[in-house]
CSV table of C-alpha atoms and ligand atoms in Angstrom, one decimal:
chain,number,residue,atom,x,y,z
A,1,UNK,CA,0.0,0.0,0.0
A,2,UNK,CA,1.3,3.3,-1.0
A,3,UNK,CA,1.6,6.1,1.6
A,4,UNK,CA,-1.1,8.1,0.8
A,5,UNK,CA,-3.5,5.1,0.5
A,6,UNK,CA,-2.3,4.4,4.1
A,7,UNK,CA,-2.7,7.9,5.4
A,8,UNK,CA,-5.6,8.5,3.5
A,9,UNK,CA,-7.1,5.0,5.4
A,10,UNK,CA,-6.2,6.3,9.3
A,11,UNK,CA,-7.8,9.5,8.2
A,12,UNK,CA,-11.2,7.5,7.1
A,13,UNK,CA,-10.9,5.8,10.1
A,14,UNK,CA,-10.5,8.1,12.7
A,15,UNK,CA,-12.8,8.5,15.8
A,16,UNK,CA,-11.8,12.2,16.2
A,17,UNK,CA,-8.6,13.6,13.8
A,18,UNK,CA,-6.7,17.0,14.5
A,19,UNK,CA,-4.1,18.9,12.9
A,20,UNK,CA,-0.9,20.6,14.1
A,21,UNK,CA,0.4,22.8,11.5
A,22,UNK,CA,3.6,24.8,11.8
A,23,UNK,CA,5.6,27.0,9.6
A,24,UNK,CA,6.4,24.9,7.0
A,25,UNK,CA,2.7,24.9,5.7
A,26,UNK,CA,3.4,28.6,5.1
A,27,UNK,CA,6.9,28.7,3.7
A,28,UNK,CA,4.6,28.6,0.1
A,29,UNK,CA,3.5,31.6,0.9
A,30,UNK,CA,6.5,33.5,0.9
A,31,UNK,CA,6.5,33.5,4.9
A,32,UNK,CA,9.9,32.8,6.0
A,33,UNK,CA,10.6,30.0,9.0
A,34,UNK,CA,11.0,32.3,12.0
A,35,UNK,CA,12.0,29.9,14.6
A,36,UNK,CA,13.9,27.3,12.3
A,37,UNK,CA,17.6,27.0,12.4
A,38,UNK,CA,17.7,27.9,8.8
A,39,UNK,CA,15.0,30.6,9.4
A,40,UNK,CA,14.6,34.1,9.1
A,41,UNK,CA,14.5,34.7,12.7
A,42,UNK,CA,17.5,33.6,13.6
A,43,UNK,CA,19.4,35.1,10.7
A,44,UNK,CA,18.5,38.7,11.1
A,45,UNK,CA,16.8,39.1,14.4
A,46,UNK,CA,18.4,38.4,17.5
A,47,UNK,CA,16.5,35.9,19.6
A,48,UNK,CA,15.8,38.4,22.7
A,49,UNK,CA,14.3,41.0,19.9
A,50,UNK,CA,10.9,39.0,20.3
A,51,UNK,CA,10.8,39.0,24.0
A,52,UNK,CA,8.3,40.5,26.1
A,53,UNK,CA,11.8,41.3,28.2
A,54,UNK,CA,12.8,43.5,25.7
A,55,UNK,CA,8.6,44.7,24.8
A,56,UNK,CA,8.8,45.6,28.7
A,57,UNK,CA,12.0,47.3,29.1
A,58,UNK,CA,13.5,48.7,25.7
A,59,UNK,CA,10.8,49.2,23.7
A,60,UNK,CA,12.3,51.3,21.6
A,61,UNK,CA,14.2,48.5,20.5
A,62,UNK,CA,11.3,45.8,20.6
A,63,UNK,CA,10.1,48.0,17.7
A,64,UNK,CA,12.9,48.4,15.8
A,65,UNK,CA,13.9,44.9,15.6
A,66,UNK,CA,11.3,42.1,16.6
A,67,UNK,CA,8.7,44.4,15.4
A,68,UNK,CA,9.6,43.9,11.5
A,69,UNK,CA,8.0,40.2,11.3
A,70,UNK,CA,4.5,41.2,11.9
A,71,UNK,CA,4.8,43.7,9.7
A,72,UNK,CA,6.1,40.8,7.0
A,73,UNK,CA,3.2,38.9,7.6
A,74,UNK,CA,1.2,41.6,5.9
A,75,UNK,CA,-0.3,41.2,2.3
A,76,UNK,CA,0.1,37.3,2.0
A,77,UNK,CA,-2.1,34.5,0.6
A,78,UNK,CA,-2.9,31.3,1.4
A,79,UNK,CA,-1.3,28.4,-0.4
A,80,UNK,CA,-3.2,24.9,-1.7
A,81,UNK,CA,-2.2,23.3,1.4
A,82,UNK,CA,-4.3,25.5,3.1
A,83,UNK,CA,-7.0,25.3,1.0
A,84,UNK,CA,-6.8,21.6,1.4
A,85,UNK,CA,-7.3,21.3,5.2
A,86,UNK,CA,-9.5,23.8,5.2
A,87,UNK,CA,-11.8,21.3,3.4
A,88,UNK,CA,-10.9,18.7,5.2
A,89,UNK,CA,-12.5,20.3,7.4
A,90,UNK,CA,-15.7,21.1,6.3
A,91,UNK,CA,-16.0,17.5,5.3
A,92,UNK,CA,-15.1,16.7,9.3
A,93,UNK,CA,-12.1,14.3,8.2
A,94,UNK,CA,-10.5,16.5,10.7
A,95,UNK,CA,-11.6,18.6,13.7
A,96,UNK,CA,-9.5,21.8,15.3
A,97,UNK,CA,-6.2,22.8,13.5
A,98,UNK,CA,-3.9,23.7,16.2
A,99,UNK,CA,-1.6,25.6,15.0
A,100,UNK,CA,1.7,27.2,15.3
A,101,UNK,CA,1.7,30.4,13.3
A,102,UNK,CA,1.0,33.7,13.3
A,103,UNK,CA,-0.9,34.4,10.0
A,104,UNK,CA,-3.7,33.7,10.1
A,105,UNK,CA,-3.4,31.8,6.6
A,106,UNK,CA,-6.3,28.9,7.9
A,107,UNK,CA,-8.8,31.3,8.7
A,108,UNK,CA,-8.3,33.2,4.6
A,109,UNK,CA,-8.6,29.3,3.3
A,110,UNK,CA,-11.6,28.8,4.7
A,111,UNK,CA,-10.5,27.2,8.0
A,112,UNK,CA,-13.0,27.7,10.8
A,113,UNK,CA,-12.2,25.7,14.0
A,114,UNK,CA,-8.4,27.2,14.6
A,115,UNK,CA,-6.0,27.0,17.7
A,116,UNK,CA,-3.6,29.8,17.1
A,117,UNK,CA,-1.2,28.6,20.2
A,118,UNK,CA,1.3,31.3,19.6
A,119,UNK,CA,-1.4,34.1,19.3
A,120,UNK,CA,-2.2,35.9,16.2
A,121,UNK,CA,-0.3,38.8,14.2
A,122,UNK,CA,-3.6,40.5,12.9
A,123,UNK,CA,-4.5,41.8,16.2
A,124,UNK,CA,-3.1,44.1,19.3
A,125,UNK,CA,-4.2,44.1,22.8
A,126,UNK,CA,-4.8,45.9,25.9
A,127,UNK,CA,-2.6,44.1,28.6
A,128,UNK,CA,-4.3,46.0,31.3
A,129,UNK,CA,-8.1,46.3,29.8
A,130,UNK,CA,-7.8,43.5,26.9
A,131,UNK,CA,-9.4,45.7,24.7
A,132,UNK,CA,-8.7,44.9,21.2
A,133,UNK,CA,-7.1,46.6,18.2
A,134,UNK,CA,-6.8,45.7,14.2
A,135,UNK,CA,-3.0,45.4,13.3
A,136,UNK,CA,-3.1,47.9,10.9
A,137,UNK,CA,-4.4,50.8,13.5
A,138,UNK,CA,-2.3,49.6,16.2
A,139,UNK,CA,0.7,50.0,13.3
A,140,UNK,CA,0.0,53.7,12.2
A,141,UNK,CA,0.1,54.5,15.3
A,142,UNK,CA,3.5,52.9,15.7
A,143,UNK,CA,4.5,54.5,12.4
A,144,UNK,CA,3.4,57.6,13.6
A,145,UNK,CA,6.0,57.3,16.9
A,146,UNK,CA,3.6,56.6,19.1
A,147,UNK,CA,6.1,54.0,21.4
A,148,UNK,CA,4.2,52.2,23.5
A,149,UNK,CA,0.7,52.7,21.8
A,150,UNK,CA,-1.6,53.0,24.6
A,151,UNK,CA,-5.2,51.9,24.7
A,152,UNK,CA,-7.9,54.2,24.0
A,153,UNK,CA,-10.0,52.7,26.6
A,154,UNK,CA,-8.2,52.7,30.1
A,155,UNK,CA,-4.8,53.9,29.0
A,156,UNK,CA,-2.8,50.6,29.5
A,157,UNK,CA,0.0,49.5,27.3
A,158,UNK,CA,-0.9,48.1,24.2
A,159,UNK,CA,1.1,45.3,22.6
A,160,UNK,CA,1.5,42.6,19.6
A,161,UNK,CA,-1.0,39.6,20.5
A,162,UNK,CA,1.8,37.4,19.3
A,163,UNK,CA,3.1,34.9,22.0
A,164,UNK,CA,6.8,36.2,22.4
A,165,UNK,CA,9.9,34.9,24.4
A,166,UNK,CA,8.6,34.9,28.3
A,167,UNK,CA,5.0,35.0,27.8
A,168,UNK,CA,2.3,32.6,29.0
A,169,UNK,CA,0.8,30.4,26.6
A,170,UNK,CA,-2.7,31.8,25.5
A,171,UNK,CA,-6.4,30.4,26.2
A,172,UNK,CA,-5.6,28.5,22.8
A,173,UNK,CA,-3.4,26.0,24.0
A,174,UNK,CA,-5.0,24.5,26.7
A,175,UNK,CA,-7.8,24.1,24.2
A,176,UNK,CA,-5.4,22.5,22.1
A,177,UNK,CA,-4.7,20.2,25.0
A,178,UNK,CA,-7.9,19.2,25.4
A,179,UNK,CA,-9.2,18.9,21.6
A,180,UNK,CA,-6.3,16.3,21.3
A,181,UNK,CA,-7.0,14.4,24.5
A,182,UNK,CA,-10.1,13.5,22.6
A,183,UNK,CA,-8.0,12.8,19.4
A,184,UNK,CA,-7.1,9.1,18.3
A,185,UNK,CA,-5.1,10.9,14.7
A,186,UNK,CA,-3.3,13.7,14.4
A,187,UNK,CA,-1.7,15.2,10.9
A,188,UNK,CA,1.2,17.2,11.4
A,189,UNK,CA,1.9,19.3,8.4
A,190,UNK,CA,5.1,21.4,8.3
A,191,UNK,CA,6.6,21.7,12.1
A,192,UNK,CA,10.0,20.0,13.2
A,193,UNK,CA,8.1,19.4,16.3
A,194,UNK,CA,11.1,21.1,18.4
A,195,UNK,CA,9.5,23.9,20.2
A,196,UNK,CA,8.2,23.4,23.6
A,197,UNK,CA,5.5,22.8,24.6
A,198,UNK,CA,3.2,22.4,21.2
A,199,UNK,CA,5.7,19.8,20.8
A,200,UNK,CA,4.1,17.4,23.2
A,201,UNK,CA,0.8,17.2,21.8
A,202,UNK,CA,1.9,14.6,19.2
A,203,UNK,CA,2.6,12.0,22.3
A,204,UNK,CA,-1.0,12.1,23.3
A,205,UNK,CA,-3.1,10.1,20.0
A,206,UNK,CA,-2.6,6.8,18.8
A,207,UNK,CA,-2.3,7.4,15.2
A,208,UNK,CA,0.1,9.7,13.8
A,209,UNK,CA,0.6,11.1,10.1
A,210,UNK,CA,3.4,13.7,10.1
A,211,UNK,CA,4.3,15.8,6.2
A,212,UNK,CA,7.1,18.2,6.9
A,213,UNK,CA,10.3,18.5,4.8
A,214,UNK,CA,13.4,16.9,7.2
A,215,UNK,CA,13.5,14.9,10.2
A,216,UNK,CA,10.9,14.9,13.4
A,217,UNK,CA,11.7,13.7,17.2
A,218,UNK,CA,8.4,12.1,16.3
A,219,UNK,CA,9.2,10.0,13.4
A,220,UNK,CA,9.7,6.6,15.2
A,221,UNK,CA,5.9,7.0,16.5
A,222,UNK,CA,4.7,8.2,13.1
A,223,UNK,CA,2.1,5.7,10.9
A,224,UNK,CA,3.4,7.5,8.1
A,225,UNK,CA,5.9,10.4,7.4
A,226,UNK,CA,6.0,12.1,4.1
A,227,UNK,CA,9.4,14.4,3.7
A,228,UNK,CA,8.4,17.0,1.4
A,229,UNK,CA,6.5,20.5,0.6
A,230,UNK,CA,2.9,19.8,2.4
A,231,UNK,CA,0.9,21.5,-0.8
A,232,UNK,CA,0.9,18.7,-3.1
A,233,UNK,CA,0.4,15.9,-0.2
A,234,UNK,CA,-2.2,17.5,1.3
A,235,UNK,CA,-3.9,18.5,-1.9
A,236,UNK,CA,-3.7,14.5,-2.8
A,237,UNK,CA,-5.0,13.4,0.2
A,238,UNK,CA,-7.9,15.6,0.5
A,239,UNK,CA,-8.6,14.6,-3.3
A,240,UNK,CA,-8.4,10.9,-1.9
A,241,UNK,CA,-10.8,11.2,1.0
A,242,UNK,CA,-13.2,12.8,-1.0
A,243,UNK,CA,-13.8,9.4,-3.5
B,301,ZN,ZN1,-7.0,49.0,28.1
């Protein structure tokens, strides 16, 4: 049996699937691999430039440096592998997509049950009030010198909704913890599986299909491992589950 007739047979049946994406499902889309060792990150930003260290206590320098991703992420497109889990989906093959990035990239393909466990780059926050901002507002004002933008409602600091260096994990992940406690499958499209702690979710299901270009700490417990660019897998396998 080839691999996608295997994978395409967990996925069929599966009590309760989920997905974990990570960067490389976005690489496609022109969005470089921020936290990879080949990535963008840690070629031109250093590591503490993303910190809510440095957010807190230079941010002069938070927004000079670490700043620049989000403003990367602006003015992309999802890619087919996107547009292929978004469907599998909608056809319930698979449940939440936890996922790892910032781009919102599920939600334009269609996507509507998504984890973002290391926030979101669209939005800015209160950290006093929690009152929320669009990106682009939040970014004039930055533009415009305004170093910490403050909230218009209770004059608290406002910040990047992005999970940086230091922080807490957001309400997302321990939803992501409990979505996969119910799973039996998990896909993993597109993350080495090396940063803590998203990386323990694949430990917890039974089955495990993982598509991601290189090796995995996971790939002795995978059913199936496809090494290569997730678009044209996925995009197989969502045509395969739908005959
Ligand atoms: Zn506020």
């Amino acid at each position: 049996m080839d691999k996608l007739a295997r994978a395409t047979e967990i996925l069929k049946n599966a009590k309760y699937a989920v997905c974990l994406t990570g960067a490389g499902i976005s690489t496609e889309s022109g969005i470089p691999d921020f936290r990879s060792d080949r990535g963008y990150y840690t070629n031109f930003i250093p590591e503490d430039a993303l910190s809510v260290g440095v957010l807190e206590s230079n941010p002069q320098r938070f927004y000079k440096e670490g700043y620049t991703i989000l403003k990367d992420l602006e003015g992309k497109e999802p890619n087919p592998g996107h547009v292929a889990l978004a469907k599998m989906q909608e056809k319930g093959v698979i449940h939440e997509i936890i996922t790892q990035n910032i781009d919102d990239l599920h939600q334009a393909a269609g996507a509507k049950q998504v984890l973002q466990v290391h926030g979101d780059a669209s939005t800015a926050r209160c950290e006093r009030c929690n009152y929320r901002e669009d990106f682009k507002a939040f970014d004039e004002r930055v533009q415009s010198g305004e170093i910490p933008p403050k909230c218009p409602k209770c004059g608290g600091v406002m910040r990047t909704n992005v999970v940086l260096f230091g922080d807490a994990m957001p309400q997302a992940f321990d939803d992501a913890v409990r979505a996969t406690e119910k799973a039996d499958t998990m896909i993993v499209v597109g993350s080495s599986l090396k940063v803590m702690p998203v990386a323990y979710l694949p430990r917890m299901v039974e089955h495990l299909i993982i598509i991601n270009k290189g090796t995995t700490p996971y790939d002795h417990n995978a059913d199936v491992i496809f090494d290569g660019e997730a678009s044209p897998i996925l995009t197989e396998l969502e045509k395969r589950l739908s005959e």
